[in-house]
């Protein structure tokens, strides 16, 4: 069972994310650009990782990253559901699982903060050049490095948790009660994340590829490289 400190951290993190998203929704013009930015970033990720999406082993994990972490969907309902269910959830899951959720919500908070800054600077329709300039002006090297580090850490945690048979069983057992309690969206998020990493198996290559390409892209964007998206894919095998 999760400790009170971990439950408190999760509730506090979710509260901050909910407040941030509501603030963004209250600004019509920024909200429009913010959602357009999420769509653009999802397409950018597909451009950056076609080799991973082409491999059946990585396809489910790749789709999870796009739809659940980077998608343009409105996650406010999921966040509010999570706040409601934190006490019950924490009684059912071990500390390590709740700590992973805390890290995921903290990444969500950082990503939304950075996306909000970019959204304030972009014009529609978003192009590579518009994004490049906005990205450069909207975040620091430390913040962007932290973002990449958190993605890597959460991925490694999910990989470990996906190997715990009892944990996977607990999540499956939660489906019907979660839907009955009106928190089906939250269950779907948890279930799809664990299933994605369970199906993938060893996640080393997947996570190393993401870290290497996102780091290279970050460095180019922050250095005002005029063509930051070029040559991110490895050369074809001879």
Short mmCIF file of C-alpha atoms in Angstrom, two decimals, residues 49 64 88 151 165 169 175 199:
data_model
loop_
_atom_site.label_atom_id
_atom_site.label_comp_id
_atom_site.label_asym_id
_atom_site.label_seq_id
_atom_site.Cartn_x
_atom_site.Cartn_y
_atom_site.Cartn_z
CA UNK A 49 10.56 8.13 -35.12
CA UNK A 64 0.93 5.35 -25.99
CA UNK A 88 -8.52 4.21 -3.31
CA UNK A 151 10.72 10.84 -19.94
CA UNK A 165 2.72 -9.99 -12.48
CA UNK A 169 -3.41 -8.27 -12.33
CA UNK A 175 -11.34 -1.98 -14.78
CA UNK A 199 4.26 -5.88 -24.87
#
